[in-house]
Each structure stands twice: as C-alpha cells, then as structure tokens.
Coordinates of C-alpha atoms in Angstrom, one line a residue:
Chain A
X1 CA -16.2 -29.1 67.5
X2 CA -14.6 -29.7 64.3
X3 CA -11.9 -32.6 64.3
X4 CA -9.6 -33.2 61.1
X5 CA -7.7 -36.4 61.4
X6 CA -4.8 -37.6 58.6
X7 CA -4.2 -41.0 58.6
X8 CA -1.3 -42.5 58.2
X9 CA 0.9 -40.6 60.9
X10 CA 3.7 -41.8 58.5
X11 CA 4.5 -43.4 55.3
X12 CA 8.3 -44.2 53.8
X13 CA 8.5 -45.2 49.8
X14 CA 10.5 -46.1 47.4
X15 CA 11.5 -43.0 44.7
X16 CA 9.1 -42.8 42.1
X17 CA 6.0 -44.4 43.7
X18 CA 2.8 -42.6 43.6
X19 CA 0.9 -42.2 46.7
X20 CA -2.0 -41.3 48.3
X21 CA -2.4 -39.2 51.6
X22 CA -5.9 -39.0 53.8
X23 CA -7.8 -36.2 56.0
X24 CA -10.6 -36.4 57.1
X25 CA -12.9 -33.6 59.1
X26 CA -16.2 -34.6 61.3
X27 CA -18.3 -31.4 60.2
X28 CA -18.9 -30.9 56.5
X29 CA -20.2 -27.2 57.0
X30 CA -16.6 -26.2 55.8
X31 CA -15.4 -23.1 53.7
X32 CA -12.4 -24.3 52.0
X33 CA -9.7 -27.0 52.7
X34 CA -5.8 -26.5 52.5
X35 CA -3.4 -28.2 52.1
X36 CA 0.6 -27.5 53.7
X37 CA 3.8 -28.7 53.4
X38 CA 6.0 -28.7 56.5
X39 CA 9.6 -29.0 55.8
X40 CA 11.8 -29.7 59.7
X41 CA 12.4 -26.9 61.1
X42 CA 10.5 -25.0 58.9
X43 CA 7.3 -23.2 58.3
X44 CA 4.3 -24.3 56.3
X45 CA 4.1 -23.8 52.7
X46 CA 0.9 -23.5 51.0
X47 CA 0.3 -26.5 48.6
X48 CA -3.7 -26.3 47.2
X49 CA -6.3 -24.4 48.3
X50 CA -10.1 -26.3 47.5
X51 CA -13.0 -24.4 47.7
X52 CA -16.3 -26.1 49.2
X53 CA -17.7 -26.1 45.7
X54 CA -14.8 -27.6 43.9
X55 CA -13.9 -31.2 43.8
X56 CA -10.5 -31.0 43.1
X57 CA -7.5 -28.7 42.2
X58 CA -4.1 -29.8 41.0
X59 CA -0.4 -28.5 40.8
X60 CA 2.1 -30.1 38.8
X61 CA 2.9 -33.9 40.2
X62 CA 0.0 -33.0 43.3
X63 CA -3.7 -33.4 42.9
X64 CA -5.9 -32.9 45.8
X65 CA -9.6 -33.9 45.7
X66 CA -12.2 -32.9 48.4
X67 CA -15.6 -34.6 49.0
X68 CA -17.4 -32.5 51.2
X69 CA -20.6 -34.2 52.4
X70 CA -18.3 -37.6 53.3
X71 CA -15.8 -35.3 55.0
X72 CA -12.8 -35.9 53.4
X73 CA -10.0 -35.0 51.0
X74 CA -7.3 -37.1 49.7
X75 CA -3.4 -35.3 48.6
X76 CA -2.2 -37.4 45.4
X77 CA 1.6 -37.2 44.5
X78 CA 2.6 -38.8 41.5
X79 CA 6.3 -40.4 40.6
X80 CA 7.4 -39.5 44.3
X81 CA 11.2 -37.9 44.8
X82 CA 13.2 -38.0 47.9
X83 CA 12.4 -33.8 47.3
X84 CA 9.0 -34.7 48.7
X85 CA 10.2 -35.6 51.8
X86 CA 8.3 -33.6 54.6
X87 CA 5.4 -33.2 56.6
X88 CA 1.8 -32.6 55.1
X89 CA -0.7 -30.9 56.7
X90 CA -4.5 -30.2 56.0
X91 CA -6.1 -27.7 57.5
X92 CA -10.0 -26.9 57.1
X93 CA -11.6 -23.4 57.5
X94 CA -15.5 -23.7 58.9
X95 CA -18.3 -22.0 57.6
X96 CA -20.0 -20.9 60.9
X97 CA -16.5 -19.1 62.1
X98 CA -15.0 -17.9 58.7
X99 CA -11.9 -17.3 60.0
X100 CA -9.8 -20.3 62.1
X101 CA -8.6 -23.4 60.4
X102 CA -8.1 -26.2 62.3
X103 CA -5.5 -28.7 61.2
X104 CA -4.8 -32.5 61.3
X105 CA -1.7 -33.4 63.2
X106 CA 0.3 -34.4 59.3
X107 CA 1.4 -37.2 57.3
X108 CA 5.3 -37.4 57.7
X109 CA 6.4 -38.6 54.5
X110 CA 9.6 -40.2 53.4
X111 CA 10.6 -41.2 49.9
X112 CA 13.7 -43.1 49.6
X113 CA 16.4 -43.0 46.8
Chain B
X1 CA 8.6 -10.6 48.4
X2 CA 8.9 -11.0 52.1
X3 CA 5.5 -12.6 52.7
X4 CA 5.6 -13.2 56.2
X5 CA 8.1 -12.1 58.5
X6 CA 8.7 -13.5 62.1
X7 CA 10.9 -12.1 64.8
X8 CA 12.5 -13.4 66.5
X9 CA 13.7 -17.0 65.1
X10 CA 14.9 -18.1 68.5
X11 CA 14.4 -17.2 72.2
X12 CA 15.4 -18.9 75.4
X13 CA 13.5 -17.7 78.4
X14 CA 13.6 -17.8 82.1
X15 CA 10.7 -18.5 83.4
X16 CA 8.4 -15.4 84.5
X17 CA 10.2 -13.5 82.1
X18 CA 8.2 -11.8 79.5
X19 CA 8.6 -10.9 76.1
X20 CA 6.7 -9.8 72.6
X21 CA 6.9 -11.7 69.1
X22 CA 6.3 -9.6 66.2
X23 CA 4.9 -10.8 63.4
X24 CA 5.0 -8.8 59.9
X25 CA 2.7 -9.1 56.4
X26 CA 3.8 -6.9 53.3
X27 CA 0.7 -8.4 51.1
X28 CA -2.2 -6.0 52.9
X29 CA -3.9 -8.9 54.2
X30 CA -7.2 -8.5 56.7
X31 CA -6.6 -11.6 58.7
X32 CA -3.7 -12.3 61.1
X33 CA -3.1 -15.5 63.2
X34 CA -1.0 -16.8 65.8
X35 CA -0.9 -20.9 66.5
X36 CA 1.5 -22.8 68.3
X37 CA 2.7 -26.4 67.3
X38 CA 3.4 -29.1 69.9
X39 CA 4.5 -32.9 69.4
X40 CA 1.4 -35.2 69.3
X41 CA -1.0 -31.8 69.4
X42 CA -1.1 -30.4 65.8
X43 CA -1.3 -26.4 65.5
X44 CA -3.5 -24.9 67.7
X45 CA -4.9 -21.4 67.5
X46 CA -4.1 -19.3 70.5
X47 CA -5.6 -15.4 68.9
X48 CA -6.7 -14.2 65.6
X49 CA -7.4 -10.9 64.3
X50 CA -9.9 -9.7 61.3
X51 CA -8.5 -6.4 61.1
X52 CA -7.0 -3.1 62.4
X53 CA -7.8 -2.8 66.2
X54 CA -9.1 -5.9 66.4
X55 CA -8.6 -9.3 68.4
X56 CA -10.1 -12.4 69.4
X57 CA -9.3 -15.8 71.3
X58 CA -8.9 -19.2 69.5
X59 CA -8.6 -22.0 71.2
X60 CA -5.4 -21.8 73.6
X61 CA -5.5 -18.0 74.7
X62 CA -4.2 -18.3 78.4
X63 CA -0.9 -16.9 79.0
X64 CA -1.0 -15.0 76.0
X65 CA -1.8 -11.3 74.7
X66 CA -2.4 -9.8 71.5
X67 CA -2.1 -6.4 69.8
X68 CA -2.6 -5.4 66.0
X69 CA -2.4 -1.5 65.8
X70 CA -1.0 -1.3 62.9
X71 CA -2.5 -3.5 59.6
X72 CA 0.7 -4.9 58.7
X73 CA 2.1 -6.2 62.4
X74 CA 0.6 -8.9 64.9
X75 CA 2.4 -8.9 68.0
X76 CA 2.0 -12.1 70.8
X77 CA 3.0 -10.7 74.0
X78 CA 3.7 -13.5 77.4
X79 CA 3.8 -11.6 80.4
X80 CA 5.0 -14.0 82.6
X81 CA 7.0 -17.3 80.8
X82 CA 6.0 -20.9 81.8
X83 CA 7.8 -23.7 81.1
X84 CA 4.4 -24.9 79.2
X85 CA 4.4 -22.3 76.5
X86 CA 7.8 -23.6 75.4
X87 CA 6.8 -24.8 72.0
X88 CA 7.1 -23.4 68.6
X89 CA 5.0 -20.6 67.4
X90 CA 3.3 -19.7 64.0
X91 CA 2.4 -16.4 62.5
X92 CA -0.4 -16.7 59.5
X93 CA -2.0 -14.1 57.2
X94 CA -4.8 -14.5 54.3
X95 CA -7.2 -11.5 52.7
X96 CA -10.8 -12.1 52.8
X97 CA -12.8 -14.3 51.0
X98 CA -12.2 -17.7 50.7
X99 CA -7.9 -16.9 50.4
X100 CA -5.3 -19.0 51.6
X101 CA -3.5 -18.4 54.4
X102 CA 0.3 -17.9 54.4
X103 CA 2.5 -18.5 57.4
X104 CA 5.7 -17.6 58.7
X105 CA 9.0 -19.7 59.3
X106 CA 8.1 -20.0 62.9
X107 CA 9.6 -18.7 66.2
X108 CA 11.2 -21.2 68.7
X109 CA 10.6 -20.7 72.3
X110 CA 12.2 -22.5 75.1
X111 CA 11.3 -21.1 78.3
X112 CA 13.1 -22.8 81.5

C-alpha cells in the first residue's frame, strides 16, 4: 500500500527566506506527483503537476523536483512572503490503479513579516 | 470558469438523518472523486468514478453512496448520519491521461 509522508508537519520563517519542503512515497511505480496548496478553510489549489518521466517543473518563485526510484520529491519556494502562508500537500497517483492519489498529511507553513 | 462546484458549503446533521452532496464539473472531465479530510488523517478516498454510470470504492466507502448519471455531477449520498462522518469533504475532477486533478472548496459536515 502506498504511503506518502511530508516531513516537517510544520515550519515558521522569517519573510524572504527560501525553503525547502519534503514527501516522500514508499512505492516508486507512480504515474505523476502533485503538488496542493491548502489555504484554512479552503479547498486545494493545484500548484505543479510532475510527470513520472520528468525531473522537475517550475512556476514562478516554486520549483518542484521528483526523483522517482528514491521515492521522493522536494517543493522549493524562493524569497518566501507571508502570501505563502498555508498548507502544502503532495499527492501521488500510482501506476497499477491509474486513478486515486493518495496524499501526505501537509507541511503547514508559516512565513513571518 | 466555475471549475468545481460543491453544494452545499455547510450542513449540520442529526444523527440518522440522511442527506446528498452534489458535486458539479463544467471542464468535461472523465474522472470524479470524493475524499474526506480529518485532523491527523490526511485526505482519504471514500468513491471515485471513471465515467458516466460508473462507480467504485476507495479506501473509506462505509456509510457512503455514490451516483454519477449525469457526466458533469457526482453526488455522495449518507443514508443514515453518524457522528463519525462529521469531517470535511472534497469533491475532485481531472480528464484522462496523466491530468491534474482539480478540487472543490469543500463541504463541512457536522453530524451530532
């Protein structure tokens, strides 16, 4: 059963740090990996999407990176604002299934002013 | 564009009560999910559908029905509340292929 795990739980900055966020996921056999933003009270908004064949993707300040046969992915946000404040959430979609993702439990990030 | 639309946003139940969530996609997408998210238990699956007329279970199906008659609509029916399916609850979509998936702003249950 595939297990994604993000580690840390939580992480509080200072404004205009860069930083790094972790998940990890026990079976490699995986499509694709996504990565979320969860705002409170919210619902999740699609950040990057990486293909199994691709090592990374990036979007403005965020660059994700996936390395498949180690079984993880790291989310890197550059200068940091206290906009980034929110929950991140990866989410990987198996081969064998083709449909579910499963999700790590997030990375609530703070970035102070 | 509406992406994905859940009703409703809120909903207190008594418990044995039932009651349908509807979940809407405008972007002609193939694949419909629903997940619920708990404290300290991530987003779990609970039933997924690959297209028109059909469902299947994910991993927390008890308690729970699903219908997708129409291409655009998902509905998660509870036929009889419990206090443990208070929790909030997550419509997604995504096309085929290796798309990503889109999700809804959530529906807040309480059931008491």
């Amino acid at each position: 059963k595939q297990e994604v795990t993000q580690i840390p739980a939580a992480l509080s900055v200072p404004e205009g740090e860069n930083l790094v966020l972790n998940c990890s996921f026990t079976d490699s056999a995986i499509y694709n990996l996504q990565w979320f933003r969860q705002d409170p009270g919210k619902g999740l908004t699609s950040l990057l999407l990486i293909q199994s064949s691709q090592r990374e993707q990036t979007s403005g300040r965020l660059n994700a990176s996936l390395d498949k046969s180690s079984g993880r992915s790291t989310l890197y946000i550059a200068a940091s604002q206290p906009g980034d404040s929110a929950t991140y959430l990866c989410a990987v979609r198996p081969e064998t299934s083709g449909s579910r993702l499963t999700f790590g439990e997030g990375t609530q990030l703070t970035v102070n002013p | 564009n509406a992406g994905v639309t859940q009703t409703p946003k809120f909903r207190v139940l008594k418990t044995g009560q039932s009651m349908t969530l509807l979940c809407a996609q405008d972007m002609n997408h193939e694949y419909m999910y629903w997940y619920r998210q708990d404290p300290g238990m991530g987003l779990r699956l609970i039933h997924y559908s690959v297209g028109e007329g059909t469902t299947a279970k994910g991993e927390v199906p008890d308690g729970y029905n699903v219908s997708r008659l129409k291409k655009q609509n998902f509905l998660l029916g509870l036929e009889s509340a419990a206090p443990s399916q208070t929790s909030v609850y997550f419509c997604a979509s995504r096309n085929g292929g290796g798309t990503e998936a889109f999700f809804g702003q959530g529906t807040r249950l309480t059931v008491v």
